[in-house]
Each structure stands twice: as C-alpha cells, then as structure tokens.
CSV table of C-alpha atoms in Angstrom, one decimal:
chain,number,residue,atom,x,y,z
J,1,MET,CA,-7.7,26.0,18.5
J,2,ARG,CA,-10.1,28.7,17.2
J,3,SER,CA,-10.4,30.0,13.7
J,4,GLY,CA,-9.6,33.5,12.8
J,5,ALA,CA,-13.2,34.2,12.1
J,6,VAL,CA,-14.3,33.0,15.6
J,7,TRP,CA,-11.6,35.2,17.1
J,8,LEU,CA,-12.7,38.2,15.1
J,9,ALA,CA,-16.4,37.7,15.9
J,10,SER,CA,-15.6,37.6,19.6
J,11,GLN,CA,-13.9,41.0,19.5
J,12,SER,CA,-15.5,44.4,20.0
J,13,ALA,CA,-16.8,46.4,17.1
J,14,ALA,CA,-13.8,48.7,17.4
J,15,VAL,CA,-11.3,45.8,17.1
J,16,ARG,CA,-13.2,44.3,14.1
J,17,THR,CA,-13.2,47.7,12.4
J,18,GLU,CA,-9.5,48.2,13.1
J,19,PHE,CA,-8.7,44.8,11.7
J,20,LEU,CA,-10.6,45.3,8.5
J,21,ASP,CA,-9.4,48.9,8.0
J,22,GLY,CA,-5.8,47.6,8.4
J,23,LEU,CA,-6.2,45.3,5.3
J,24,SER,CA,-5.2,46.5,1.9
J,25,GLU,CA,-7.8,46.5,-0.9
J,26,GLY,CA,-6.3,43.2,-2.1
J,27,GLY,CA,-6.4,41.8,1.4
J,28,ARG,CA,-10.1,42.6,1.7
J,29,LEU,CA,-10.8,41.0,-1.6
J,30,ALA,CA,-8.8,37.9,-0.8
J,31,LEU,CA,-10.1,37.4,2.8
J,32,PRO,CA,-13.3,35.5,1.8
J,33,PHE,CA,-11.2,32.9,0.0
J,34,LEU,CA,-8.6,32.4,2.8
J,35,PHE,CA,-10.0,29.2,4.2
J,36,GLU,CA,-7.4,28.9,7.0
J,37,PHE,CA,-8.9,32.1,8.5
J,38,TRP,CA,-12.5,30.8,8.4
J,39,ALA,CA,-12.1,27.1,8.9
J,40,HIS,CA,-13.0,25.0,11.9
J,41,PRO,CA,-10.2,22.9,13.3
J,42,HIS,CA,-11.7,19.7,11.9
J,43,GLN,CA,-11.7,21.2,8.4
J,44,LEU,CA,-8.0,21.7,8.3
J,45,PRO,CA,-5.6,18.9,7.2
J,46,PRO,CA,-3.8,17.2,10.1
J,47,GLU,CA,-0.1,17.3,10.4
J,48,GLY,CA,2.0,14.2,9.8
J,49,ASP,CA,2.9,11.8,7.1
J,50,TRP,CA,-0.6,10.5,6.4
J,51,ARG,CA,-1.8,9.0,3.1
J,52,SER,CA,-5.6,9.2,3.8
J,53,TRP,CA,-7.4,12.0,5.7
J,54,VAL,CA,-10.9,10.9,6.8
J,55,ILE,CA,-13.3,13.7,7.9
J,56,LEU,CA,-16.1,12.0,9.9
J,57,GLY,CA,-18.9,14.5,10.5
J,58,GLY,CA,-22.6,14.9,11.0
J,59,ARG,CA,-24.9,16.3,8.5
J,60,GLY,CA,-24.0,19.9,7.7
J,61,ALA,CA,-20.7,19.8,9.7
J,62,GLY,CA,-18.8,21.4,6.9
J,63,LYS,CA,-17.3,18.2,5.3
J,64,THR,CA,-17.9,19.2,1.7
J,65,ARG,CA,-16.3,22.7,2.1
J,66,ALA,CA,-13.3,21.0,3.8
J,67,GLY,CA,-12.9,18.6,0.8
J,68,ALA,CA,-13.3,21.4,-1.8
J,69,GLU,CA,-10.8,23.6,0.0
J,70,TRP,CA,-8.3,20.8,0.3
J,71,VAL,CA,-8.4,20.2,-3.5
J,72,ARG,CA,-7.8,23.9,-4.0
J,73,ALA,CA,-4.8,23.8,-1.7
J,74,GLN,CA,-3.4,20.8,-3.7
J,75,VAL,CA,-3.7,22.3,-7.2
J,76,GLU,CA,-3.1,26.1,-6.6
J,77,GLY,CA,0.3,27.7,-6.5
J,78,PRO,CA,1.3,31.1,-5.0
J,79,LEU,CA,0.1,32.9,-8.2
J,80,PRO,CA,-2.9,32.0,-10.4
J,81,LEU,CA,-0.6,30.5,-13.1
J,82,SER,CA,1.9,28.9,-10.7
J,83,GLN,CA,1.9,25.2,-10.4
J,84,GLY,CA,0.7,23.6,-7.1
J,85,ARG,CA,1.7,20.4,-5.5
J,86,CYS,CA,-0.7,18.3,-7.6
J,87,ARG,CA,-1.8,18.3,-11.2
J,88,ARG,CA,-4.0,15.2,-11.6
J,89,VAL,CA,-6.8,14.9,-9.2
J,90,ALA,CA,-9.7,12.3,-9.0
J,91,ILE,CA,-13.1,13.5,-7.6
J,92,ILE,CA,-15.4,10.6,-6.8
J,93,GLY,CA,-19.0,10.8,-5.6
J,94,GLU,CA,-21.6,8.2,-5.1
J,95,THR,CA,-22.9,9.0,-8.6
J,96,PHE,CA,-21.6,11.3,-11.3
J,97,ASP,CA,-24.6,13.7,-10.8
J,98,GLN,CA,-23.9,14.0,-7.1
J,99,ALA,CA,-20.2,14.6,-7.6
J,100,ARG,CA,-20.9,17.3,-10.1
J,101,GLU,CA,-23.8,19.0,-8.3
J,102,VAL,CA,-22.3,18.8,-4.8
J,103,MET,CA,-18.6,18.5,-5.0
J,104,VAL,CA,-18.1,20.7,-8.1
J,105,MET,CA,-21.0,23.1,-8.5
J,106,GLY,CA,-22.6,23.0,-5.0
J,107,ASP,CA,-22.8,25.9,-2.5
J,108,SER,CA,-19.7,24.5,-0.8
J,109,GLY,CA,-18.2,22.9,-3.9
J,110,ILE,CA,-15.0,23.8,-5.7
J,111,MET,CA,-16.4,26.4,-8.0
J,112,ALA,CA,-18.0,28.4,-5.2
J,113,CYS,CA,-14.9,28.3,-3.1
J,114,SER,CA,-12.5,29.4,-5.7
J,115,PRO,CA,-11.5,33.1,-6.2
J,116,PRO,CA,-12.2,34.6,-9.6
J,117,ASP,CA,-8.6,34.5,-10.8
J,118,ARG,CA,-8.1,30.9,-9.8
J,119,ARG,CA,-11.5,29.5,-10.6
J,120,PRO,CA,-11.3,26.3,-12.8
J,121,GLU,CA,-13.3,25.8,-16.0
J,122,TRP,CA,-15.8,23.0,-16.1
J,123,LYS,CA,-15.4,20.9,-19.2
J,124,ALA,CA,-18.7,19.0,-19.4
J,125,THR,CA,-17.8,16.7,-22.3
J,126,ARG,CA,-14.7,15.5,-20.5
J,127,ARG,CA,-16.2,15.6,-17.0
J,128,CYS,CA,-13.2,17.6,-15.9
J,129,LEU,CA,-12.2,20.7,-14.1
J,130,VAL,CA,-9.3,22.6,-15.6
J,131,TRP,CA,-7.5,25.3,-13.6
J,132,PRO,CA,-5.7,28.3,-15.1
J,133,ASN,CA,-2.3,26.7,-14.2
J,134,GLY,CA,-3.2,23.5,-16.2
J,135,ALA,CA,-4.1,21.3,-13.2
J,136,GLU,CA,-7.0,19.0,-13.9
J,137,ALA,CA,-9.6,17.1,-11.8
J,138,MET,CA,-11.5,14.3,-13.4
J,139,VAL,CA,-15.0,13.5,-11.9
J,140,TYR,CA,-16.0,9.8,-11.4
J,141,SER,CA,-19.0,7.9,-10.2
J,142,ALA,CA,-18.4,5.3,-7.5
J,143,SER,CA,-20.9,3.0,-9.3
J,144,GLU,CA,-18.4,2.6,-12.1
J,145,PRO,CA,-15.2,1.3,-10.4
J,146,GLU,CA,-13.7,0.1,-13.8
J,147,ALA,CA,-13.6,3.7,-15.0
J,148,LEU,CA,-10.7,4.1,-12.5
J,149,ARG,CA,-8.7,1.3,-14.1
J,150,GLY,CA,-6.0,3.1,-16.1
J,151,PRO,CA,-6.0,6.7,-15.0
J,152,GLN,CA,-3.4,7.9,-12.5
J,153,PHE,CA,-3.5,10.7,-10.0
J,154,ASP,CA,-1.4,12.5,-7.4
J,155,ALA,CA,-4.5,13.4,-5.2
J,156,ALA,CA,-8.1,12.4,-4.8
J,157,TRP,CA,-11.2,13.7,-3.0
J,158,VAL,CA,-13.8,11.0,-2.1
J,159,ASP,CA,-17.2,12.0,-0.8
J,160,GLU,CA,-19.6,9.8,1.2
J,161,LEU,CA,-17.6,6.7,0.9
J,162,ALA,CA,-19.8,4.9,3.5
J,163,LYS,CA,-22.8,5.2,1.1
J,164,TRP,CA,-21.2,3.7,-2.0
J,165,LYS,CA,-22.9,0.5,-3.2
J,166,LYS,CA,-19.6,-0.6,-4.8
J,167,ALA,CA,-17.4,0.9,-2.1
J,168,ARG,CA,-14.8,-1.8,-1.9
J,169,ASP,CA,-14.2,-2.2,-5.7
J,170,THR,CA,-14.1,1.6,-6.3
J,171,TRP,CA,-11.8,2.3,-3.3
J,172,ASP,CA,-9.4,-0.5,-4.4
J,173,MET,CA,-9.3,0.8,-8.0
J,174,LEU,CA,-8.5,4.3,-6.7
J,175,GLN,CA,-5.6,3.0,-4.6
J,176,PHE,CA,-3.9,1.5,-7.7
J,177,GLY,CA,-4.3,4.9,-9.5
J,178,LEU,CA,-2.8,7.0,-6.7
J,179,ARG,CA,0.7,6.7,-7.9
J,180,LEU,CA,1.9,10.1,-9.2
J,181,GLY,CA,4.1,12.5,-7.4
J,182,ALA,CA,6.2,12.1,-4.3
J,183,HIS,CA,3.4,11.6,-1.9
J,184,PRO,CA,-0.1,11.0,-3.4
J,185,ARG,CA,-2.9,11.6,-0.9
J,186,VAL,CA,-6.7,11.2,-0.6
J,187,CYS,CA,-9.2,13.2,1.4
J,188,VAL,CA,-12.4,11.3,2.4
J,189,THR,CA,-15.4,13.3,3.6
J,190,THR,CA,-18.2,11.1,4.9
J,191,THR,CA,-20.9,10.6,7.5
J,192,PRO,CA,-19.9,7.4,9.2
J,193,ARG,CA,-21.7,4.1,8.6
J,194,ASN,CA,-21.0,0.6,9.7
J,195,VAL,CA,-19.3,-0.6,6.5
J,196,GLU,CA,-16.2,-2.7,6.2
J,197,VAL,CA,-14.3,-0.5,3.8
J,198,LEU,CA,-14.6,2.5,6.1
J,199,LYS,CA,-13.7,0.5,9.2
J,200,ASP,CA,-10.7,-1.0,7.5
J,201,LEU,CA,-9.5,2.5,6.3
J,202,LEU,CA,-9.8,3.9,9.8
J,203,GLU,CA,-7.6,1.1,11.3
J,204,LEU,CA,-4.7,1.8,8.9
J,205,PRO,CA,-1.7,3.6,10.5
J,206,SER,CA,-1.4,5.8,7.4
J,207,THR,CA,-4.9,7.2,8.0
J,208,ALA,CA,-5.5,10.5,9.9
J,209,VAL,CA,-9.0,11.3,11.2
J,210,THR,CA,-10.8,14.5,12.2
J,211,ARG,CA,-14.3,14.4,13.6
J,212,ALA,CA,-17.1,16.9,14.1
J,213,PRO,CA,-20.8,16.9,15.0
J,214,THR,CA,-23.4,18.9,13.1
J,215,ASP,CA,-23.4,21.5,15.9
J,216,ALA,CA,-19.7,22.4,15.1
J,217,ASN,CA,-21.0,24.3,12.1
J,218,ALA,CA,-24.2,25.7,13.7
J,219,ALA,CA,-23.4,29.3,12.8
J,220,TYR,CA,-23.9,28.4,9.1
J,221,LEU,CA,-27.0,26.3,9.5
J,222,ALA,CA,-30.7,27.3,9.8
J,223,GLU,CA,-31.8,27.4,13.5
J,224,SER,CA,-35.1,25.7,12.6
J,225,PHE,CA,-33.2,22.8,11.0
J,226,LEU,CA,-31.1,22.3,14.2
J,227,ALA,CA,-34.1,22.6,16.5
J,228,GLU,CA,-36.0,20.0,14.4
J,229,VAL,CA,-33.3,17.4,14.1
J,230,ARG,CA,-32.3,17.7,17.8
J,231,ALA,CA,-36.0,17.2,18.8
J,232,ARG,CA,-36.4,14.3,16.5
J,233,TYR,CA,-33.1,12.4,16.8
J,234,ALA,CA,-31.2,13.5,19.9
J,235,GLY,CA,-30.2,10.4,21.9
J,236,THR,CA,-31.0,7.9,19.1
J,237,ALA,CA,-28.6,5.8,17.2
J,238,LEU,CA,-29.5,7.6,14.0
J,239,GLY,CA,-28.8,10.9,15.7
J,240,ARG,CA,-25.4,9.8,16.9
J,241,GLN,CA,-24.5,8.7,13.4
J,242,GLU,CA,-26.1,11.5,11.3
J,243,LEU,CA,-25.7,14.4,13.7
J,244,ASP,CA,-22.7,13.5,16.0
J,245,GLY,CA,-20.7,11.7,13.2
J,246,VAL,CA,-20.1,8.6,15.4
J,247,LEU,CA,-19.4,5.3,13.7
J,248,LEU,CA,-21.8,2.8,15.2
J,249,GLU,CA,-20.9,-0.8,14.9
J,250,GLN,CA,-23.3,-3.7,15.1
J,251,VAL,CA,-22.9,-7.3,14.2
J,252,ASP,CA,-25.5,-9.9,13.1
J,253,GLY,CA,-26.9,-11.9,15.9
J,254,ALA,CA,-25.9,-9.4,18.6
J,255,LEU,CA,-27.6,-9.7,22.0
J,256,TRP,CA,-28.5,-6.0,21.8
J,257,THR,CA,-29.4,-3.9,18.8
J,258,ARG,CA,-29.4,-0.2,18.2
J,259,ALA,CA,-33.2,-0.2,17.6
J,260,MET,CA,-33.8,-2.0,20.9
J,261,LEU,CA,-31.7,0.4,22.8
J,262,ASP,CA,-33.3,3.4,21.1
J,263,ASP,CA,-36.7,2.1,22.3
J,264,LEU,CA,-35.5,1.9,25.9
J,265,ARG,CA,-34.6,5.5,26.8
J,266,ALA,CA,-35.3,6.4,30.4
J,267,GLY,CA,-37.5,9.3,31.6
J,268,ALA,CA,-37.0,10.1,35.2
J,269,VAL,CA,-33.7,9.0,36.8
J,270,ASP,CA,-34.8,9.2,40.5
J,271,GLY,CA,-37.0,7.4,42.9
J,272,PHE,CA,-34.9,4.2,43.1
J,273,ASP,CA,-35.2,1.5,45.8
J,274,ARG,CA,-31.5,0.6,45.3
J,275,ILE,CA,-28.5,1.9,43.4
J,276,VAL,CA,-25.3,-0.1,42.9
J,277,VAL,CA,-22.0,0.6,41.2
J,278,ALA,CA,-20.4,-2.4,39.4
J,279,VAL,CA,-16.7,-2.6,38.7
J,280,ASP,CA,-14.9,-4.9,36.2
J,281,PRO,CA,-11.2,-4.3,36.9
J,282,PRO,CA,-8.7,-4.5,34.0
J,283,ALA,CA,-6.3,-7.3,33.6
J,284,GLY,CA,-3.3,-4.9,34.0
J,285,ASP,CA,-2.6,-1.3,34.5
J,286,GLY,CA,-1.2,1.4,32.4
J,287,LYS,CA,-2.2,2.9,29.0
J,288,ARG,CA,-2.2,-0.4,27.2
J,289,SER,CA,-4.5,-2.2,29.6
J,290,ASP,CA,-8.2,-2.7,28.9
J,291,ALA,CA,-10.6,-0.2,30.5
J,292,CYS,CA,-11.9,-0.6,34.0
J,293,GLY,CA,-15.6,-1.0,33.5
J,294,ILE,CA,-17.6,1.1,36.0
J,295,ILE,CA,-21.4,1.1,35.6
J,296,VAL,CA,-24.0,2.7,37.8
J,297,ALA,CA,-27.6,1.3,37.8
J,298,GLY,CA,-30.7,1.7,39.9
J,299,VAL,CA,-33.8,-0.4,40.4
J,300,ARG,CA,-37.5,0.3,41.2
J,301,ARG,CA,-40.1,-2.1,42.4
J,302,GLN,CA,-43.3,-1.8,40.4
J,303,PRO,CA,-46.8,-2.1,41.9
J,304,ASP,CA,-47.2,-5.6,40.6
J,305,GLY,CA,-44.0,-6.7,42.4
J,306,THR,CA,-41.7,-6.8,39.4
J,307,ARG,CA,-38.5,-4.9,39.2
J,308,SER,CA,-37.4,-2.4,36.5
J,309,ALA,CA,-33.9,-1.0,36.2
J,310,VAL,CA,-32.2,2.1,34.7
J,311,VAL,CA,-28.6,2.2,33.7
J,312,LEU,CA,-27.6,5.6,35.0
J,313,GLU,CA,-23.9,6.2,34.2
J,314,ASP,CA,-20.9,4.7,32.5
J,315,ALA,CA,-17.9,5.9,34.5
J,316,SER,CA,-15.4,3.5,32.9
J,317,VAL,CA,-11.8,4.7,32.7
J,318,ARG,CA,-8.7,3.5,31.0
J,319,GLY,CA,-5.0,3.8,31.7
J,320,LEU,CA,-5.3,4.4,35.5
J,321,SER,CA,-3.5,2.6,38.3
J,322,PRO,CA,-5.7,0.4,40.6
J,323,LEU,CA,-5.9,3.2,43.1
J,324,GLY,CA,-6.9,5.6,40.3
J,325,TRP,CA,-9.8,3.5,39.0
J,326,ALA,CA,-10.8,2.7,42.6
J,327,GLU,CA,-11.1,6.5,43.3
J,328,VAL,CA,-13.3,6.8,40.2
J,329,ALA,CA,-15.6,3.9,41.4
J,330,VAL,CA,-15.9,5.3,44.9
J,331,GLY,CA,-16.6,8.8,43.5
J,332,ALA,CA,-19.5,7.3,41.4
J,333,ALA,CA,-20.9,5.5,44.5
J,334,ARG,CA,-20.8,8.7,46.5
J,335,ARG,CA,-22.3,10.8,43.6
J,336,TRP,CA,-25.3,8.4,43.3
J,337,GLN,CA,-25.5,7.5,47.0
J,338,ALA,CA,-25.1,3.8,46.0
J,339,ASP,CA,-26.0,1.1,48.4
J,340,ARG,CA,-22.9,-0.9,47.5
J,341,VAL,CA,-20.2,-1.6,45.0
J,342,VAL,CA,-20.2,-4.9,43.2
J,343,ALA,CA,-16.7,-5.9,42.2
J,344,GLU,CA,-15.5,-8.8,40.0
J,345,VAL,CA,-12.4,-10.3,41.6
J,346,ASN,CA,-11.2,-12.7,38.9
J,347,GLN,CA,-8.5,-10.2,38.1
J,348,GLY,CA,-6.6,-9.4,41.3
J,349,GLY,CA,-8.6,-11.4,43.9
J,350,ALA,CA,-8.7,-9.8,47.3
J,351,MET,CA,-6.7,-6.9,46.0
J,352,VAL,CA,-9.8,-5.4,44.3
J,353,GLU,CA,-11.6,-5.1,47.6
J,354,THR,CA,-8.5,-3.9,49.3
J,355,VAL,CA,-7.8,-1.1,46.9
J,356,LEU,CA,-11.4,0.1,47.0
J,357,ARG,CA,-11.3,0.2,50.8
J,358,GLN,CA,-8.1,2.2,50.7
J,359,VAL,CA,-10.2,5.0,49.2
J,360,ASP,CA,-13.2,4.4,51.5
J,361,PRO,CA,-12.7,2.0,54.5
J,362,LEU,CA,-16.5,1.9,55.1
J,363,LEU,CA,-17.5,1.2,51.5
J,364,PRO,CA,-20.0,-1.6,51.2
J,365,VAL,CA,-18.3,-4.0,48.8
J,366,LYS,CA,-19.7,-7.3,47.4
J,367,ARG,CA,-17.1,-9.5,45.7
J,368,VAL,CA,-18.3,-11.6,42.7
J,369,HIS,CA,-16.5,-14.3,40.7
J,370,ALA,CA,-17.1,-15.1,37.1
J,371,ARG,CA,-17.4,-18.9,36.6
J,372,ASP,CA,-19.1,-18.8,33.2
J,373,GLY,CA,-18.1,-17.1,29.9
J,374,LYS,CA,-18.9,-13.5,29.2
J,375,ALA,CA,-21.6,-14.3,26.7
J,376,VAL,CA,-23.3,-16.9,29.0
J,377,ARG,CA,-23.4,-14.3,31.7
J,378,ALA,CA,-24.7,-11.6,29.4
J,379,GLU,CA,-27.6,-13.6,27.9
J,380,PRO,CA,-30.0,-13.5,30.9
J,381,VAL,CA,-29.4,-9.7,31.2
J,382,ALA,CA,-30.1,-9.2,27.5
J,383,ALA,CA,-33.4,-11.0,28.1
J,384,LEU,CA,-34.4,-8.3,30.6
J,385,TYR,CA,-34.0,-5.8,27.8
J,386,GLU,CA,-36.2,-7.8,25.5
J,387,GLN,CA,-38.8,-7.8,28.2
J,388,GLY,CA,-38.6,-4.0,28.4
J,389,ARG,CA,-37.4,-4.1,32.1
J,390,VAL,CA,-34.2,-2.1,31.6
J,391,ARG,CA,-33.9,1.4,30.3
J,392,HIS,CA,-30.9,3.6,29.6
J,393,ALA,CA,-30.2,7.2,30.6
J,394,GLN,CA,-28.5,9.5,28.1
J,395,GLY,CA,-24.7,9.5,27.6
J,396,LEU,CA,-24.0,5.8,27.4
J,397,ASP,CA,-22.6,5.7,23.8
J,398,GLU,CA,-19.5,3.7,24.5
J,399,LEU,CA,-21.3,1.1,26.6
J,400,GLU,CA,-24.0,0.7,23.9
J,401,ALA,CA,-21.3,0.3,21.2
J,402,GLN,CA,-19.9,-2.6,23.1
J,403,MET,CA,-23.3,-4.1,23.7
J,404,CYS,CA,-24.1,-4.2,20.0
J,405,LEU,CA,-20.9,-6.2,19.4
J,406,MET,CA,-21.8,-8.9,22.0
J,407,THR,CA,-23.2,-12.1,20.5
J,408,PRO,CA,-24.1,-15.5,22.0
J,409,LEU,CA,-20.7,-16.8,20.7
J,410,GLY,CA,-18.7,-14.0,22.3
J,411,PHE,CA,-17.5,-10.4,21.9
J,412,GLU,CA,-16.9,-9.4,18.2
J,413,GLY,CA,-15.1,-6.2,19.0
J,414,ALA,CA,-11.5,-5.4,19.8
J,415,GLY,CA,-10.2,-5.9,23.3
J,416,SER,CA,-12.4,-6.9,26.2
J,417,PRO,CA,-16.1,-5.9,26.7
J,418,ASP,CA,-15.2,-4.3,30.1
J,419,ARG,CA,-18.2,-2.0,30.1
J,420,VAL,CA,-20.6,-4.8,29.3
J,421,ASP,CA,-19.1,-7.0,32.0
J,422,ALA,CA,-19.7,-4.3,34.6
J,423,LEU,CA,-23.3,-3.8,33.3
J,424,VAL,CA,-24.0,-7.5,33.7
J,425,TRP,CA,-22.8,-7.5,37.3
J,426,ALA,CA,-24.8,-4.4,38.1
J,427,LEU,CA,-28.1,-5.7,36.6
J,428,GLY,CA,-27.5,-9.2,38.0
J,429,GLU,CA,-27.3,-7.7,41.5
J,430,LEU,CA,-30.4,-5.5,41.1
J,431,MET,CA,-32.6,-7.8,39.0
J,432,ASP,CA,-31.8,-11.1,40.6
J,433,VAL,CA,-31.0,-12.8,37.3
J,434,SER,CA,-29.2,-16.1,37.0
J,435,ALA,CA,-25.7,-14.9,37.6
J,436,PRO,CA,-22.7,-16.5,39.3
J,437,ALA,CA,-23.0,-16.5,43.1
J,438,PRO,CA,-20.8,-14.2,45.2
J,439,MET,CA,-17.5,-15.7,46.1
J,440,GLN,CA,-17.5,-16.8,49.7
J,441,PRO,CA,-14.4,-16.9,51.9
J,442,GLN,CA,-13.0,-20.4,52.0
J,443,MET,CA,-13.1,-22.2,55.4
J,444,ARG,CA,-9.9,-23.6,56.7
J,445,LEU,CA,-9.7,-26.9,58.6
J,446,VAL,CA,-7.4,-26.7,61.6
C-alpha cells in the first residue's frame, strides 16, 4: 500500500498540477494536515480489535509523527469543537522533559502536527494539553510510576518504552488507569531493545505491531545522515536494532553473543575448498511445524594447514511439505555448487534421504544421527567462533537470533533451534569437530 503523497510524487508534473488545481482553497489549506494522505503504511493504525499498537522502528523511521497523529485522531472530532473518541489521554516519555520537547513541542510532535483551528494549548503549570473541544492530555515521566496511580484515561501514547528505567512499574500503573470509554487503547512508539516488558507486550494477543526501518522514511532524512549510519553500522547488531528496528534477543551465558558475531563478518565469499548444505528437517509438516533448518557453509584450508569456514546462507523455510523443503535444500546446493548435503535423520529416518533424492536422484547425501543433546553438539562449534575460525556473510539475522539464545543448558527461545542445528551439522562436517558420527546402515545376519 502506497501513501497518497508517494502516488502523487510518482505522477507527471501535469497530473500533479491537475490534482492541486482541483482542490478548493480549504482543501489546499487542509492537505498538509491530512495524515492519511502523507503517512507510510507502518504509521497508520492497524485494523482489528487491538488494545495496544506497538510501532517498532529504526531511528528516524517516523514513529514520533505516527504517535502524535494517532493522538490527534483520538481527540479530534469532525469540526474543531466537536468531541472525538477520547477526552482523557496520557502522554508518557522517558522523562518529563523528553515528553514535552519531543512528543508535545518537537518537530514531529502534537503541536507541530495540529492545524491552527484544532491546535491544543499547552498548560505548563498543569503539564497538560487542552484542545478547543475540551479534550485533555496529561504529560507524565516514566521515572515516576506512582504519578499514574489515581488518574484514569481512555487513551495513552507511550514513547521509547524499551528505554525506561522503571518500565515494568510504569507500564503496570498505566494499565490500571486505562479504564475510561468503551475501548481504551495505547500507542507505543519505540526502537526495540531486549527488555522483558516489551517482549511480554509483543506476545499478547491484544497487541498489534507495525515495523519499519530507518530507510522507510529516507525522503525526510538528511542524505549525509543515512550515508554515515549505513557505513558505520550496516550489518552489525546495533544497526539491526537502531536502523532496522529489529528486536534482538540474547540471554546470559549464551554460547554466542552479538558482539562476537559482529566481529566475525566475512569479506570474500568465494575460493572455498568445499561447500556443504546442512538440513535439519522439522518434526512435522504444515504451518504449525518448526522450520526446516537449511544452512550453507564453505571451508578454506589456510597456509598453516588449519581450516576456516564461512556461513554463506540461511535458506531455512517453514510450513512446507517434505517435498517442498527438499526442493529448497536442493536449490541451495545447486546455487552454491555444494559438494554434498548433510541431513539429520532423527526425524523421518530414511525418508529424509528419499525425499531429497526425489528432487535430485544424483544428489550426494550424507545422513547424520544426533545422539547427544543440542547444546552438547553446539558447544564445540561455538568454540570455533571463539577461536575466530568461523565468519558470517550478511543476511543471517534469524540464524544469529537463535544462536544468541543457545546456552550450555539448552535453547532459551520458543520452539526448536532448527537453524542452529543445521549450522552445527554444516560446520561439524567442514571443520571436523567432535560431532556424532554418520549413521551407518545396520548389517543383517542371515
């Protein structure tokens, strides 16, 4: 879905002139304040019966403007003095000063977004915005959760929840106060961080989420800013969080860390002595099954005789039939001209090799069987990373997210670490680490 502004900009000068000339004088005056015309899709409220709308975005992705316009949409009616859906709003920033200077008075704040006939008045002594129709928005600091004990609201706008030092206490107090009207709602605008209150909120069925990277709003950002941050942070964990708006999880004691992986980015991705594709089949099939882990990796022999590996691609897929994921694995092998496919056969036994050969009868397949737990198998592979002997190509975000949730005691994430399992098989094959031996056909006595 494109915004009206994007559509208009893509038209010829004649079409743009015809569009603007067709507006009345009132229409031309109102156009700058019609946010639905200018907004990106991630800045517009989702449909459905949600209670919390979370906008996860990179720096400069337009989160503040979206929050300010959402507040406008809640309190304004058809005419300047008409009542809107809400009359008592809470505006909560990390500190009071940040809430006032960014959410209220900022370049993308409520005052700047409001047309002259609907612009609220700032009552500094009350820390309150008052609209011409009588609606009010009280401004609060997240460092003072007790200030929310007592007041009640029919809407709230929360900014940078993931940065709040007292996030849990403040969020809980707000929930008790959201009790006015038929359907009180909250808009949360934040750059994601690995904090429990945000993760818990995202898991609730009553939460709707929109996401956007910094680049989604590039037309309104300085080119020099974009060039600088891309050069400095592209491909790093900080870049994925602050620019791409991706929630990066990591647990204490993980076998891999974000810092470790950021230090192990690959340069050239050619000149390998061997390339393999490793497959960790899902326990079942269909949309509710775990993903089929499919990892491509290559190895080079160094002048001193040691080996170094590069993880080249994560081709993992979810929701496909056995034949479907087999086609993806074979496609990866052909794309990279792999020497063989290494396939775990705990799930499905001989069926795994059979379905791969249905796609390519001549495919070199090596069957492996897991006899130890996932964490036990992963530890010697993690040691290779600590030695700097494994590097990562770009575009492995989902694999790296799973890696940072794998601990010596097991996987701390939801579901199965399917991508990590495939990684372990690939690097075990290439780097000759201590891994379970291939399963050999059993001999039968006759």
